[in-house]
Short mmCIF file of C-alpha atoms and ligand atoms in Angstrom, two decimals:
data_model
loop_
_atom_site.label_atom_id
_atom_site.label_comp_id
_atom_site.label_asym_id
_atom_site.label_seq_id
_atom_site.Cartn_x
_atom_site.Cartn_y
_atom_site.Cartn_z
CA UNK A 30 116.53 82.71 125.50
CA UNK A 31 117.68 86.39 127.27
CA UNK A 32 117.97 85.16 130.74
CA UNK A 33 119.49 81.81 128.69
CA UNK A 34 122.06 83.75 127.64
CA UNK A 35 123.55 85.36 130.41
CA UNK A 36 123.67 82.33 132.23
CA UNK A 37 125.98 81.00 129.25
CA UNK A 38 127.52 84.35 130.18
CA UNK A 39 128.41 84.08 133.89
CA UNK A 40 128.92 80.22 133.44
CA UNK A 41 132.03 81.74 131.26
CA UNK A 42 133.19 84.72 133.11
CA UNK A 43 133.07 82.30 136.89
CA UNK A 44 134.69 79.45 134.64
CA UNK A 45 137.85 82.02 133.51
CA UNK A 46 137.81 82.77 137.85
CA UNK A 47 135.37 85.29 137.89
CA UNK A 48 133.13 86.01 140.86
CA UNK A 49 129.38 87.35 140.72
CA UNK A 50 128.46 90.29 142.75
CA UNK A 51 125.42 91.29 144.31
CA UNK A 52 125.13 94.67 143.00
CA UNK A 53 126.39 96.68 140.00
CA UNK A 54 127.95 99.40 141.89
CA UNK A 55 130.32 96.56 143.36
CA UNK A 56 131.39 94.86 140.41
CA UNK A 57 134.85 96.16 139.05
CA UNK A 58 132.83 94.53 135.84
CA UNK A 59 129.45 95.34 133.95
CA UNK A 60 126.89 93.65 131.94
CA UNK A 61 123.65 95.08 130.21
CA UNK A 62 122.51 92.36 128.05
CA UNK A 63 119.78 93.72 125.97
CA UNK A 64 116.38 91.89 124.15
CA UNK A 65 115.44 94.42 121.31
CA UNK A 66 112.18 92.64 120.12
CA UNK A 67 110.00 95.65 121.26
CA UNK A 68 109.54 99.25 122.57
CA UNK A 69 112.69 101.48 123.00
CA UNK A 70 114.74 99.28 123.86
CA UNK A 71 118.46 100.27 123.02
CA UNK A 72 117.34 104.13 124.72
CA UNK A 73 117.48 102.19 127.68
CA UNK A 74 119.98 100.77 127.84
CA UNK A 75 120.94 104.07 127.30
CA UNK A 76 119.34 105.95 130.06
CA UNK A 77 120.55 102.64 132.31
CA UNK A 78 124.56 103.42 131.14
CA UNK A 79 124.15 107.13 131.62
CA UNK A 80 122.61 106.61 135.16
CA UNK A 81 124.61 104.12 136.10
CA UNK A 82 127.78 106.47 135.46
CA UNK A 83 126.41 109.67 136.45
CA UNK A 84 125.79 107.58 140.03
CA UNK A 85 128.04 105.07 141.68
CA UNK A 86 130.22 104.73 139.35
CA UNK A 87 134.41 104.17 140.35
CA UNK A 88 136.82 104.26 138.20
CA UNK A 89 138.40 101.45 137.27
CA UNK A 90 135.21 99.74 136.14
CA UNK A 91 134.79 98.57 132.67
CA UNK A 92 131.58 98.50 130.93
CA UNK A 93 129.56 96.01 128.67
CA UNK A 94 126.55 96.03 126.63
CA UNK A 95 125.59 92.08 125.54
CA UNK A 96 122.43 90.21 123.13
CA UNK A 97 119.96 92.20 120.79
CA UNK A 98 121.24 95.97 121.06
CA UNK A 99 124.35 95.77 120.97
CA UNK A 100 124.10 93.78 117.85
CA UNK A 101 121.77 95.96 116.10
CA UNK A 102 123.99 99.47 117.18
CA UNK A 103 127.60 98.12 117.54
CA UNK A 104 130.40 101.13 117.77
CA UNK A 105 128.28 103.74 117.92
CA UNK A 106 127.46 102.48 121.74
CA UNK A 107 131.32 103.78 121.98
CA UNK A 108 130.26 107.14 120.70
CA UNK A 109 126.73 107.58 122.91
CA UNK A 110 128.50 105.25 125.87
CA UNK A 111 132.01 105.86 125.93
CA UNK A 112 132.49 104.33 129.12
CA UNK A 113 131.25 101.11 127.70
CA UNK A 114 134.59 99.09 126.98
CA UNK A 115 133.16 96.03 125.50
CA UNK A 116 129.89 95.24 122.78
CA UNK A 117 129.60 91.65 121.92
CA UNK A 118 126.49 90.53 120.05
CA UNK A 119 124.94 87.15 120.99
CA UNK A 120 125.83 85.02 118.15
CA UNK A 121 128.94 85.95 119.16
CA UNK A 122 128.99 84.26 122.11
CA UNK A 123 131.69 81.46 121.65
CA UNK A 124 134.15 83.98 121.65
CA UNK A 125 133.68 86.11 124.52
CA UNK A 126 136.28 83.65 126.54
CA UNK A 127 138.50 85.60 123.37
CA UNK A 128 136.99 88.81 124.15
CA UNK A 129 137.94 89.53 127.89
CA UNK A 130 141.13 88.42 127.36
CA UNK A 131 141.50 91.33 125.58
CA UNK A 132 139.91 93.66 128.21
CA UNK A 133 141.43 91.89 130.61
CA UNK A 134 144.54 93.44 128.38
CA UNK A 135 143.34 96.71 129.00
CA UNK A 136 141.84 97.13 125.52
CA UNK A 137 139.27 99.79 125.27
CA UNK A 138 137.05 99.48 122.56
CA UNK A 139 136.47 95.33 121.99
CA UNK A 140 133.47 93.79 120.03
CA UNK A 141 131.92 90.90 118.59
CA UNK A 142 129.40 91.80 116.54
CA UNK A 143 129.90 88.71 113.85
CA UNK A 144 126.87 86.76 112.84
CA UNK A 145 128.99 83.95 111.62
CA UNK A 146 127.06 80.74 109.91
CA UNK A 147 130.46 78.88 109.88
CA UNK A 148 130.87 78.55 113.85
CA UNK A 149 129.91 75.67 115.84
CA UNK A 150 127.98 76.91 118.91
CA UNK A 151 128.19 75.14 122.22
CA UNK A 152 127.28 76.10 125.43
CA UNK A 153 130.72 74.72 127.24
CA UNK A 154 130.07 77.01 130.17
CA UNK A 155 126.17 77.66 132.33
CA UNK A 156 125.76 79.19 135.75
CA UNK A 157 122.35 77.86 136.02
CA UNK A 158 120.32 79.77 139.06
CA UNK A 159 117.73 77.49 138.95
CA UNK A 160 118.83 73.86 140.28
CA UNK A 161 115.47 71.59 139.00
CA UNK A 162 114.97 73.19 135.79
CA UNK A 163 116.63 74.02 132.76
CA UNK A 164 116.84 75.64 129.10
CA UNK A 165 119.39 73.88 126.89
CA UNK A 166 119.85 75.64 123.19
CA UNK A 167 118.98 73.31 120.51
CA UNK A 168 118.72 76.38 117.18
CA UNK A 169 120.21 79.41 117.40
CA UNK A 170 119.51 82.23 114.78
CA UNK A 171 116.53 82.12 112.60
CA UNK A 172 115.63 81.99 108.76
CA UNK A 173 111.93 84.00 108.52
CA UNK A 174 111.30 86.77 107.51
CA UNK A 175 108.95 88.57 109.23
CA UNK A 176 108.60 91.60 108.50
CA UNK A 177 108.58 93.33 112.28
CA UNK A 178 110.55 91.40 113.21
CA UNK A 179 114.25 92.15 114.03
CA UNK A 180 116.06 89.06 115.40
CA UNK A 181 117.10 87.76 111.60
CA UNK A 182 119.19 91.02 112.32
CA UNK A 183 119.71 91.16 115.58
CA UNK A 184 120.24 86.71 116.26
CA UNK A 185 121.51 86.11 111.94
CA UNK A 186 120.72 82.77 110.44
CA UNK A 187 119.77 79.94 112.14
CA UNK A 188 122.18 76.98 113.74
CA UNK A 189 121.18 73.98 114.83
CA UNK A 190 123.16 71.64 117.59
CA UNK A 191 124.62 68.58 117.34
CA UNK A 192 122.32 66.06 118.63
CA UNK A 193 125.20 63.91 120.34
CA UNK A 194 125.67 67.70 122.36
CA UNK A 195 122.24 68.02 122.51
CA UNK A 196 121.91 64.61 124.68
CA UNK A 197 125.39 65.04 126.08
CA UNK A 198 124.13 68.74 127.81
CA UNK A 199 121.02 67.12 128.72
CA UNK A 200 122.46 63.55 130.96
CA UNK A 201 125.04 65.87 132.63
CA UNK A 202 122.23 68.00 133.53
CA UNK A 203 120.25 64.94 134.98
CA UNK A 204 123.45 63.75 136.17
CA UNK A 205 122.53 67.44 138.56
CA UNK A 206 119.67 66.47 139.43
CA UNK A 207 117.85 68.95 136.71
CA UNK A 208 114.02 66.97 135.92
CA UNK A 209 112.96 69.68 133.63
CA UNK A 210 114.55 70.76 130.80
CA UNK A 211 113.56 73.84 128.09
CA UNK A 212 114.58 73.18 124.75
CA UNK A 213 115.40 77.12 123.22
CA UNK A 214 115.56 78.36 119.52
CA UNK A 215 113.29 81.56 117.84
CA UNK A 216 112.26 78.51 115.98
CA UNK A 217 112.67 74.63 117.39
CA UNK A 218 110.25 73.13 114.95
CA UNK A 219 113.56 73.83 112.02
CA UNK A 220 116.01 72.42 114.30
CA UNK A 221 118.10 70.27 112.08
CA UNK A 222 121.11 67.99 113.42
CA UNK A 223 124.02 69.33 111.63
CA UNK A 224 126.37 65.49 111.76
CA UNK A 225 124.99 62.88 109.21
CA UNK A 226 122.24 61.39 111.95
CA UNK A 227 120.98 64.47 110.75
CA UNK A 228 117.55 64.30 113.71
CA UNK A 229 114.40 66.27 112.50
CA UNK A 230 112.74 68.39 115.93
CA UNK A 231 110.85 64.99 116.84
CA UNK A 232 113.09 62.91 117.19
CA UNK A 233 115.77 65.15 119.15
CA UNK A 234 112.34 65.96 121.50
CA UNK A 235 110.98 62.03 121.45
CA UNK A 236 115.24 61.62 121.77
CA UNK A 237 115.30 64.28 125.46
CA UNK A 238 111.90 62.79 126.95
CA UNK A 239 113.68 59.38 127.11
CA UNK A 240 117.11 60.04 129.12
CA UNK A 241 117.02 58.87 131.91
CA UNK A 242 116.07 61.00 134.87
CA UNK A 243 114.26 64.02 132.97
CA UNK A 244 110.09 63.69 133.64
CA UNK A 245 109.58 66.76 132.07
CA UNK A 246 110.19 68.13 128.86
CA UNK A 247 109.48 71.71 127.52
CA UNK A 248 110.42 73.75 124.21
CA UNK A 249 110.02 76.76 123.11
CA UNK A 250 108.94 78.42 120.48
CA UNK A 251 107.22 77.00 117.34
CA UNK A 252 106.81 78.08 114.19
CA UNK A 253 103.69 77.21 112.54
CA UNK A 254 105.23 76.96 108.93
CA UNK A 255 107.34 74.42 109.76
CA UNK A 256 105.14 72.57 113.05
CA UNK A 257 104.08 68.72 111.82
CA UNK A 258 102.02 66.03 112.90
CA UNK A 259 105.29 64.04 114.07
CA UNK A 260 105.99 66.55 116.72
CA UNK A 261 101.73 65.62 118.10
CA UNK A 262 102.51 62.12 117.95
CA UNK A 263 106.30 61.95 119.93
CA UNK A 264 104.79 63.99 122.46
CA UNK A 265 101.76 61.00 122.75
CA UNK A 266 104.28 58.24 122.10
CA UNK A 267 106.12 60.16 125.09
CA UNK A 268 104.85 60.44 128.76
CA UNK A 269 107.99 63.12 129.91
CA UNK A 270 106.89 65.22 126.77
CA UNK A 271 104.66 67.97 128.44
CA UNK A 272 101.39 68.67 127.30
CA UNK A 273 101.56 71.63 126.28
CA UNK A 274 102.36 73.57 122.73
CA UNK A 275 103.30 77.45 121.83
CA UNK A 276 102.15 78.10 118.73
CA UNK A 277 102.86 82.12 118.34
CA UNK A 278 99.79 82.47 115.26
CA UNK A 279 100.04 86.79 115.48
CA UNK A 280 97.15 87.30 113.83
CA UNK A 281 93.73 86.09 113.00
CA UNK A 282 92.91 87.96 109.28
CA UNK A 283 95.27 85.77 105.81
CA UNK A 284 95.36 89.34 104.80
CA UNK A 285 97.59 91.30 107.48
CA UNK A 286 99.26 87.33 107.30
CA UNK A 287 101.06 87.45 104.32
CA UNK A 288 101.51 91.55 105.37
CA UNK A 289 103.69 89.99 107.86
CA UNK A 290 105.07 87.71 105.80
CA UNK A 291 104.53 84.43 108.20
CA UNK A 292 103.86 81.97 105.66
CA UNK A 293 101.08 80.56 106.42
CA UNK A 294 96.78 81.10 106.81
CA UNK A 295 94.22 80.87 109.18
CA UNK A 296 93.61 77.47 107.14
CA UNK A 297 97.25 76.02 107.75
CA UNK A 298 97.73 77.34 111.37
CA UNK A 299 94.08 75.65 112.09
CA UNK A 300 95.21 72.42 110.67
CA UNK A 301 97.57 72.50 113.28
CA UNK A 302 95.35 72.88 116.16
CA UNK A 303 93.26 70.15 114.25
CA UNK A 304 96.40 67.39 114.96
CA UNK A 305 96.59 68.85 119.01
CA UNK A 306 93.03 68.90 119.62
CA UNK A 307 92.94 65.65 118.31
CA UNK A 308 96.33 63.91 120.58
CA UNK A 309 95.19 61.33 123.35
CA UNK A 310 96.56 63.60 126.23
CA UNK A 311 94.38 67.22 126.69
CA UNK A 312 96.78 69.47 125.46
CA UNK A 313 97.00 73.50 126.45
CA UNK A 314 97.16 75.77 123.07
CA UNK A 315 98.89 79.38 123.64
CA UNK A 316 100.09 82.00 121.52
CA UNK A 317 101.07 85.23 120.36
CA UNK A 318 99.67 87.97 119.09
CA UNK A 319 100.12 91.21 117.80
CA UNK A 320 97.24 94.28 118.07
CA UNK A 321 97.75 96.88 115.41
CA UNK A 322 100.56 95.75 112.64
CA UNK A 323 100.19 98.60 109.74
CA UNK A 324 97.35 98.78 108.11
CA UNK A 325 95.07 96.66 110.24
CA UNK A 326 91.47 97.11 110.06
CA UNK A 327 88.40 96.34 112.20
CA UNK A 328 87.49 93.66 110.32
CA UNK A 329 91.15 92.06 110.97
CA UNK A 330 90.90 92.00 114.71
CA UNK A 331 87.39 90.52 114.35
CA UNK A 332 88.96 88.09 112.52
CA UNK A 333 91.42 87.42 115.48
CA UNK A 334 88.70 87.35 118.37
CA UNK A 335 87.37 85.08 116.22
CA UNK A 336 89.99 82.33 116.19
CA UNK A 337 90.29 83.18 119.84
CA UNK A 338 86.68 81.62 120.15
CA UNK A 339 87.76 79.18 117.72
CA UNK A 340 90.76 77.79 119.14
CA UNK A 341 89.94 78.84 123.26
CA UNK A 342 93.71 79.44 123.82
CA UNK A 343 94.69 78.47 127.37
CA UNK A 344 96.85 81.53 127.23
CA UNK A 345 98.06 84.58 125.32
CA UNK A 346 100.65 86.98 124.76
CA UNK A 347 99.14 90.02 123.72
CA UNK A 348 101.90 92.64 121.69
CA UNK A 349 101.28 95.92 119.81
CA UNK A 350 102.94 96.52 116.80
CA UNK A 351 106.13 97.78 117.75
CA UNK A 352 108.62 99.72 114.68
CA UNK A 353 111.79 97.47 114.77
CA UNK A 354 114.50 99.42 112.47
CA UNK A 355 115.72 97.82 109.51
CA UNK A 356 112.33 95.29 109.42
CA UNK A 357 109.90 95.93 106.15
CA UNK A 358 107.23 96.51 107.99
CA UNK A 359 108.90 100.25 109.11
CA UNK A 360 108.61 101.16 104.80
CA UNK A 361 104.39 100.34 105.16
CA UNK A 362 102.44 102.55 104.63
CA UNK A 363 98.72 103.33 107.34
CA UNK A 364 100.81 102.59 110.47
CA UNK A 365 97.91 102.32 113.45
CA UNK A 366 98.11 105.12 116.35
CA UNK A 367 98.72 104.10 119.81
CA UNK A 368 96.11 105.24 121.01
CA UNK A 369 94.33 102.57 118.40
CA UNK A 370 96.37 100.04 119.00
CA UNK A 371 95.89 100.21 122.87
CA UNK A 372 91.96 100.22 122.15
CA UNK A 373 92.42 96.73 120.39
CA UNK A 374 94.59 95.88 122.60
CA UNK A 375 92.17 95.56 125.15
CA UNK A 376 89.10 94.22 123.18
CA UNK A 377 91.71 90.97 122.44
CA UNK A 378 92.54 90.58 126.08
CA UNK A 379 89.24 90.87 127.10
CA UNK A 380 87.94 88.30 124.90
CA UNK A 381 91.11 85.80 126.14
CA UNK A 382 90.80 87.22 129.79
CA UNK A 383 87.15 85.25 129.87
CA UNK A 384 88.17 82.44 127.75
CA UNK A 385 90.50 81.45 130.24
CA UNK A 386 88.06 81.32 133.20
CA UNK A 387 85.90 79.13 131.62
CA UNK A 388 89.03 77.35 130.43
CA UNK A 389 90.78 77.11 133.73
CA UNK A 390 86.61 75.68 135.24
CA UNK A 391 87.57 72.78 133.70
CA UNK A 392 90.43 71.90 135.81
CA UNK A 393 88.32 72.34 139.85
CA UNK A 394 87.63 68.97 141.02
CA UNK A 395 90.26 66.53 139.25
CA UNK A 396 94.26 66.57 140.64
CA UNK A 397 97.17 66.92 138.87
CA UNK A 398 100.81 66.98 139.10
CA UNK A 399 102.13 70.25 139.63
CA UNK A 400 106.12 70.72 139.72
CA UNK A 401 107.06 73.41 142.53
CA UNK A 402 109.11 76.10 141.89
CA UNK A 403 108.73 78.67 144.88
CA UNK A 404 107.30 79.13 148.28
CA UNK A 405 105.05 82.61 148.45
CA UNK A 406 104.89 84.06 151.43
CA UNK A 407 102.36 86.52 150.72
CA UNK A 408 100.12 83.76 150.93
CA UNK A 409 101.27 81.18 152.92
CA UNK A 410 101.23 78.77 149.57
CA UNK A 411 103.17 76.43 147.34
CA UNK A 412 103.33 77.55 143.86
CA UNK A 413 104.34 75.39 140.81
CA UNK A 414 103.22 73.99 137.45
CA UNK A 415 101.40 70.84 135.78
CA UNK A 416 103.16 69.40 132.55
CA UNK A 417 99.82 71.40 130.76
CA UNK A 418 102.05 74.67 132.39
CA UNK A 419 98.70 76.01 134.53
CA UNK A 420 100.27 77.69 137.59
CA UNK A 421 98.98 76.24 141.07
CA UNK A 422 98.75 77.82 144.30
CA UNK A 423 98.44 75.34 147.10
CA UNK A 424 98.34 75.03 150.69
CA UNK A 425 100.00 72.49 152.65
CA UNK A 426 99.65 71.75 155.58
CA UNK A 427 102.88 71.81 157.01
CA UNK A 428 102.94 75.21 154.88
CA UNK A 429 106.72 75.88 154.03
CA UNK A 430 108.31 74.22 156.18
CA UNK A 431 107.30 71.08 153.69
CA UNK A 432 110.01 72.07 151.82
CA UNK A 433 108.60 71.41 148.47
CA UNK A 434 111.17 73.41 146.66
CA UNK A 435 111.65 70.84 143.07
CA UNK A 436 109.30 68.51 143.73
CA UNK A 437 106.79 66.60 142.04
CA UNK A 438 103.28 66.97 144.61
CA UNK A 439 100.13 66.13 143.54
CA UNK A 440 97.36 68.53 143.98
CA UNK A 441 93.54 68.96 144.15
CA UNK A 442 92.06 71.46 142.78
CA UNK A 443 89.83 73.18 143.71
CA UNK A 444 89.63 76.76 142.47
CA UNK A 445 90.04 78.39 139.08
CA UNK A 446 90.25 81.81 137.65
CA UNK A 447 91.64 83.65 134.42
CA UNK A 448 95.02 83.19 135.17
CA UNK A 449 95.83 80.60 137.70
CA UNK A 450 94.53 77.08 139.95
CA UNK A 451 93.44 77.47 143.50
CA UNK A 452 94.58 74.10 145.62
CA UNK A 453 95.40 71.77 148.41
CA UNK A 454 97.92 69.03 148.41
CA UNK A 455 96.17 66.15 147.59
N1 LIG B 16 111.25 83.27 117.21
C1 LIG B 16 109.68 82.97 117.99
C2 LIG B 16 109.35 84.07 118.63
C3 LIG B 16 109.83 85.97 118.12
S1 LIG B 16 109.65 86.85 119.08
C4 LIG B 16 107.81 82.98 117.00
O1 LIG B 16 108.56 83.76 115.54
O2 LIG B 16 107.18 83.19 117.18
C5 LIG B 16 108.43 87.00 120.63
C6 LIG B 16 106.91 87.38 120.31
O3 LIG B 16 107.35 88.85 120.52
C7 LIG B 16 106.37 87.16 118.30
O4 LIG B 16 105.56 85.79 118.60
C8 LIG B 16 105.58 88.50 118.19
O5 LIG B 16 104.61 88.23 119.31
C9 LIG B 16 106.58 89.04 119.54
N2 LIG B 16 106.86 90.07 118.51
C10 LIG B 16 108.39 90.35 118.05
N3 LIG B 16 108.73 91.53 116.96
C11 LIG B 16 107.51 91.98 117.17
C12 LIG B 16 106.94 93.17 116.85
N4 LIG B 16 107.90 93.89 116.17
N5 LIG B 16 106.40 94.12 117.88
C13 LIG B 16 105.04 93.95 118.72
N6 LIG B 16 105.37 92.65 118.55
C14 LIG B 16 106.57 91.52 118.02
FE1 LIG B 17 111.08 86.91 114.45
FE2 LIG B 17 109.57 85.69 112.23
FE3 LIG B 17 112.17 84.36 113.05
FE4 LIG B 17 110.19 84.13 115.08
S1 LIG B 17 109.55 83.73 113.19
S2 LIG B 17 112.24 85.09 115.55
S3 LIG B 17 108.70 86.33 114.91
S4 LIG B 17 111.58 86.37 112.04
#
């Protein structure tokens, strides 16, 4: 989502005649886009700003901080880094052109920090780096209140984009030669078209998959509470919708899920997994896990390990709980020491690694269509993804000269490791 936010900002700047420079040193305007989901994100930004100022900064350079750290720290940024002139949260990118005008007129302190709900959002200018795969935002913000999470404070409440505007953008992308689309939102499942059409997420997904020229549609992220059977049915009915679902569970323990305010139980989560496992095309299922949430016990971690065994996820993102400003979990007692979080993280990683080794072995001997992303000079192999989001490294008789970027190539899988598959162009 942050990558796509940068694409939108760059698109707006280029529309206004700005040119992108290869290094920050050469630029007249230097913008830092920031994420504050975990760790000491604000500290990292200030260190970068300070180092840059000490090092190569030219006189007359204008500095800006964008994204979630901008939203979180607001005008305090001007005090800590007085050479910064522009502070803009991600909910204010629609106002970016107006804010730029103020900067161009020489104003020294310009902010865009409102979390305005009434603001209709759209992405009129976007500069995409990848010519084959594109992100398309369908919903901004989040109305959930997971007790560990900073997103509702930094990205504001949910706002869905109109279905017409989503479909228009996808059609324009298809006309430009894009064949793979990833629909984006903090919780795409709660998408609701604000126009009289009133499409829900499953309908939106299906219609995007029907746009001529689009061969693959992905989406991220889903929330188990709002994930419906209709989404699995849409994937079953529409071959362009990729058979991969990322459904963050966070923990396998009901006690921890309650503390996290996730609004579902382990059983309800498993019910959704049951829908996916019953789908006509085999589904890849991936998730996010947080270890070391305040008060988490050894028993809770055992529940999470048991869930991994039961679901047999294809991949997980495994995070150590990180204290975030303003969040309710901060005030909970019994914070877990970093060292113990590390041990739990390792335990989860090890268990999942074994699952992935077994899981990926099932792909050996079969042929899969791979959307090619790049050529790896070090290995002499092409690299791409199957519709199930498995990474495949493969050789081709013509090597790099085959020029396969952005193409769909059938690959026979010969070997499998825990994180990727290896094969030969069929
Ligand atoms: N809206 C999505 C993604 C949120 S951020 C969702 O609800 O799933 C992506 C992931 O970061 C989350 O799924 C969670 O696993 C992790 N995360 C969020 N806040 C965190 C925190 N304070 N500490 C550690 N991990 C966190
Ligand atoms: Fe954060 Fe929860 Fe919203 Fe995801 S659903 S962005 S974890 S508050």
